[in-house]
């Protein structure tokens, strides 16, 4: 089993390379995992430059489905090139704020350059790990994340950090890769598989339990694909799929 720091390093290396070469639309995260998902956004992306959309590496659309209000402070875990931050910025408006956190320097550089290009003055990008969020306690209204938590080697810590950062009443809207039942051993091998958002995917039950253990209430997990007809039981055991996870801090 790889250690936490080996996983962080492999993930940072992979996403650093993607940020440097802007190969999101060519290489993505792998055929069954995150990436290549511009077509899945309900929001209109036409006003976003290619420098943002070519780095869309998520596995869902957590912003359109989130309860984001004008004036909110939104926090995006693993912001990448910033696509969800820029979409959220429109919804929080000039009285709100969006904070994107990422641990890969090349991604932060791309995201910050995109913020300048878009004159997105209500968006900032902070360097940090989602296991130790660089935000104050009880300061965030809504947490977003798109295909990132599966990459963390310490998910209970991420869930505790999310709970700490949220204000009471704060909401969570996360797209992530999960499994229904234990991951197939064929899939769960190797570091590349981990950094492709596959090997680190949690069983949906453990995901929901993890959030509840951290203190969250009203936890829901909904498969993204229409093909799944919203029925977890129809998804074959051990196969990774994308889901929307919502929760609330009471
Ligand atoms: C699959 S990409 C998703 C990027 C973005 N959310 C999107 O939808 O395009 C994963 C991103 O999360 C970042 N990341 C992965 N693990 C992280 C961690 N433990 N702490 C902070 N950032 C992390 C990576 O650097 C990368 O930018």
PDB file of N, CA and C and ligand atoms in Angstrom, residues 8 11 15 29 34 55-58 78-80 83-84 102-104 107 128-131 146-148 151 197, ligand 1:
ATOM      1  N   UNK A   8       0.375  11.658  -2.510  1.00  0.00           N
ATOM      2  CA  UNK A   8       0.351  13.104  -2.796  1.00  0.00           C
ATOM      3  C   UNK A   8       1.344  13.440  -3.903  1.00  0.00           C
ATOM      4  N   UNK A  11       0.141  12.202  -7.314  1.00  0.00           N
ATOM      5  CA  UNK A  11      -0.993  13.014  -7.776  1.00  0.00           C
ATOM      6  C   UNK A  11      -0.489  14.378  -8.242  1.00  0.00           C
ATOM      7  N   UNK A  15      -0.910  15.879 -12.070  1.00  0.00           N
ATOM      8  CA  UNK A  15      -1.688  17.087 -12.377  1.00  0.00           C
ATOM      9  C   UNK A  15      -0.782  18.267 -12.722  1.00  0.00           C
ATOM     10  N   UNK A  29      -8.306  11.873 -17.057  1.00  0.00           N
ATOM     11  CA  UNK A  29      -7.920  11.101 -15.885  1.00  0.00           C
ATOM     12  C   UNK A  29      -7.973   9.620 -16.160  1.00  0.00           C
ATOM     13  N   UNK A  34     -12.368  10.733 -14.068  1.00  0.00           N
ATOM     14  CA  UNK A  34     -12.669  12.141 -14.241  1.00  0.00           C
ATOM     15  C   UNK A  34     -12.054  12.689 -15.522  1.00  0.00           C
ATOM     16  N   UNK A  55      -8.855  22.644 -19.101  1.00  0.00           N
ATOM     17  CA  UNK A  55      -8.396  22.014 -17.854  1.00  0.00           C
ATOM     18  C   UNK A  55      -9.568  21.539 -17.005  1.00  0.00           C
ATOM     19  N   UNK A  56     -10.677  21.227 -17.638  1.00  0.00           N
ATOM     20  CA  UNK A  56     -11.812  20.679 -16.903  1.00  0.00           C
ATOM     21  C   UNK A  56     -11.558  19.196 -16.667  1.00  0.00           C
ATOM     22  N   UNK A  57     -11.310  18.838 -15.408  1.00  0.00           N
ATOM     23  CA  UNK A  57     -10.887  17.464 -15.087  1.00  0.00           C
ATOM     24  C   UNK A  57     -11.852  16.777 -14.130  1.00  0.00           C
ATOM     25  N   UNK A  58     -13.024  17.345 -14.029  1.00  0.00           N
ATOM     26  CA  UNK A  58     -13.968  16.801 -13.051  1.00  0.00           C
ATOM     27  C   UNK A  58     -14.729  15.599 -13.565  1.00  0.00           C
ATOM     28  N   UNK A  78      -9.565  21.195  -4.331  1.00  0.00           N
ATOM     29  CA  UNK A  78      -8.890  20.671  -5.520  1.00  0.00           C
ATOM     30  C   UNK A  78      -9.389  21.391  -6.757  1.00  0.00           C
ATOM     31  N   UNK A  79      -9.173  22.713  -6.780  1.00  0.00           N
ATOM     32  CA  UNK A  79      -9.802  23.584  -7.782  1.00  0.00           C
ATOM     33  C   UNK A  79      -9.238  23.402  -9.184  1.00  0.00           C
ATOM     34  N   UNK A  80      -8.060  22.818  -9.321  1.00  0.00           N
ATOM     35  CA  UNK A  80      -7.464  22.629 -10.644  1.00  0.00           C
ATOM     36  C   UNK A  80      -7.291  23.957 -11.352  1.00  0.00           C
ATOM     37  N   UNK A  83     -12.245  25.902 -13.087  1.00  0.00           N
ATOM     38  CA  UNK A  83     -13.532  25.973 -13.791  1.00  0.00           C
ATOM     39  C   UNK A  83     -14.731  26.113 -12.842  1.00  0.00           C
ATOM     40  N   UNK A  84     -14.781  25.302 -11.803  1.00  0.00           N
ATOM     41  CA  UNK A  84     -15.941  25.373 -10.909  1.00  0.00           C
ATOM     42  C   UNK A  84     -15.929  26.652 -10.077  1.00  0.00           C
ATOM     43  N   UNK A 102      -5.717  24.125  -3.926  1.00  0.00           N
ATOM     44  CA  UNK A 102      -5.076  23.039  -4.677  1.00  0.00           C
ATOM     45  C   UNK A 102      -3.634  22.902  -4.198  1.00  0.00           C
ATOM     46  N   UNK A 103      -3.100  21.680  -4.283  1.00  0.00           N
ATOM     47  CA  UNK A 103      -1.733  21.449  -3.779  1.00  0.00           C
ATOM     48  C   UNK A 103      -0.699  21.407  -4.904  1.00  0.00           C
ATOM     49  N   UNK A 104      -1.154  21.516  -6.169  1.00  0.00           N
ATOM     50  CA  UNK A 104      -0.213  21.406  -7.293  1.00  0.00           C
ATOM     51  C   UNK A 104       0.165  22.803  -7.790  1.00  0.00           C
ATOM     52  N   UNK A 107      -0.997  23.931 -11.247  1.00  0.00           N
ATOM     53  CA  UNK A 107      -2.448  24.163 -11.350  1.00  0.00           C
ATOM     54  C   UNK A 107      -2.794  25.532 -10.776  1.00  0.00           C
ATOM     55  N   UNK A 128      -2.571  24.548  -0.841  1.00  0.00           N
ATOM     56  CA  UNK A 128      -2.771  23.750   0.362  1.00  0.00           C
ATOM     57  C   UNK A 128      -3.338  22.399   0.040  1.00  0.00           C
ATOM     58  N   UNK A 129      -3.317  21.551   1.059  1.00  0.00           N
ATOM     59  CA  UNK A 129      -3.878  20.208   0.908  1.00  0.00           C
ATOM     60  C   UNK A 129      -5.283  20.185   1.501  1.00  0.00           C
ATOM     61  N   UNK A 130      -6.128  19.391   0.890  1.00  0.00           N
ATOM     62  CA  UNK A 130      -7.507  19.331   1.379  1.00  0.00           C
ATOM     63  C   UNK A 130      -7.572  18.603   2.733  1.00  0.00           C
ATOM     64  N   UNK A 131      -6.487  17.951   3.107  1.00  0.00           N
ATOM     65  CA  UNK A 131      -6.422  17.307   4.430  1.00  0.00           C
ATOM     66  C   UNK A 131      -6.064  18.322   5.514  1.00  0.00           C
ATOM     67  N   UNK A 146     -14.804  18.612  -7.203  1.00  0.00           N
ATOM     68  CA  UNK A 146     -15.116  17.871  -8.421  1.00  0.00           C
ATOM     69  C   UNK A 146     -13.996  16.886  -8.728  1.00  0.00           C
ATOM     70  N   UNK A 147     -14.209  15.642  -8.311  1.00  0.00           N
ATOM     71  CA  UNK A 147     -13.289  14.548  -8.655  1.00  0.00           C
ATOM     72  C   UNK A 147     -11.934  14.693  -7.963  1.00  0.00           C
ATOM     73  N   UNK A 148     -11.962  14.986  -6.686  1.00  0.00           N
ATOM     74  CA  UNK A 148     -10.719  15.242  -5.949  1.00  0.00           C
ATOM     75  C   UNK A 148     -10.613  14.388  -4.675  1.00  0.00           C
ATOM     76  N   UNK A 151      -8.930  11.186  -4.547  1.00  0.00           N
ATOM     77  CA  UNK A 151      -7.465  11.189  -4.669  1.00  0.00           C
ATOM     78  C   UNK A 151      -6.773  11.279  -3.321  1.00  0.00           C
ATOM     79  N   UNK A 197      -8.001   8.793 -10.446  1.00  0.00           N
ATOM     80  CA  UNK A 197      -9.263   8.899  -9.714  1.00  0.00           C
ATOM     81  C   UNK A 197      -9.986   7.570  -9.591  1.00  0.00           C
TER      82      UNK A 197
HETATM   83  C1  LIG B   1      -9.061  15.480 -11.190  1.00  0.00           C
HETATM   84  S1  LIG B   1      -8.405  17.101 -10.944  1.00  0.00           S
HETATM   85  C2  LIG B   1      -9.914  18.058 -10.747  1.00  0.00           C
HETATM   86  C3  LIG B   1      -9.704  19.542 -10.907  1.00  0.00           C
HETATM   87  C4  LIG B   1     -10.982  20.391 -10.851  1.00  0.00           C
HETATM   88  N1  LIG B   1     -11.749  20.117  -9.671  1.00  0.00           N
HETATM   89  C5  LIG B   1     -11.826  20.190 -12.084  1.00  0.00           C
HETATM   90  O1  LIG B   1     -12.991  19.803 -11.974  1.00  0.00           O
HETATM   91  O2  LIG B   1     -11.318  20.435 -13.185  1.00  0.00           O
HETATM   92  C6  LIG B   1      -7.798  16.978  -9.280  1.00  0.00           C
HETATM   93  C7  LIG B   1      -7.184  18.247  -8.719  1.00  0.00           C
HETATM   94  O3  LIG B   1      -7.117  18.111  -7.312  1.00  0.00           O
HETATM   95  C8  LIG B   1      -5.828  18.451  -6.841  1.00  0.00           C
HETATM   96  N2  LIG B   1      -5.583  17.612  -5.655  1.00  0.00           N
HETATM   97  C9  LIG B   1      -5.562  16.269  -5.608  1.00  0.00           C
HETATM   98  N3  LIG B   1      -5.360  15.836  -4.360  1.00  0.00           N
HETATM   99  C10 LIG B   1      -5.251  16.941  -3.587  1.00  0.00           C
HETATM  100  C11 LIG B   1      -5.031  17.154  -2.192  1.00  0.00           C
HETATM  101  N4  LIG B   1      -4.864  16.121  -1.358  1.00  0.00           N
HETATM  102  N5  LIG B   1      -4.977  18.417  -1.738  1.00  0.00           N
HETATM  103  C12 LIG B   1      -5.119  19.464  -2.593  1.00  0.00           C
HETATM  104  N6  LIG B   1      -5.329  19.330  -3.917  1.00  0.00           N
HETATM  105  C13 LIG B   1      -5.393  18.077  -4.413  1.00  0.00           C
HETATM  106  C14 LIG B   1      -4.909  18.173  -8.003  1.00  0.00           C
HETATM  107  O4  LIG B   1      -3.744  18.950  -7.932  1.00  0.00           O
HETATM  108  C15 LIG B   1      -5.778  18.543  -9.199  1.00  0.00           C
HETATM  109  O5  LIG B   1      -5.649  19.884  -9.544  1.00  0.00           O
END
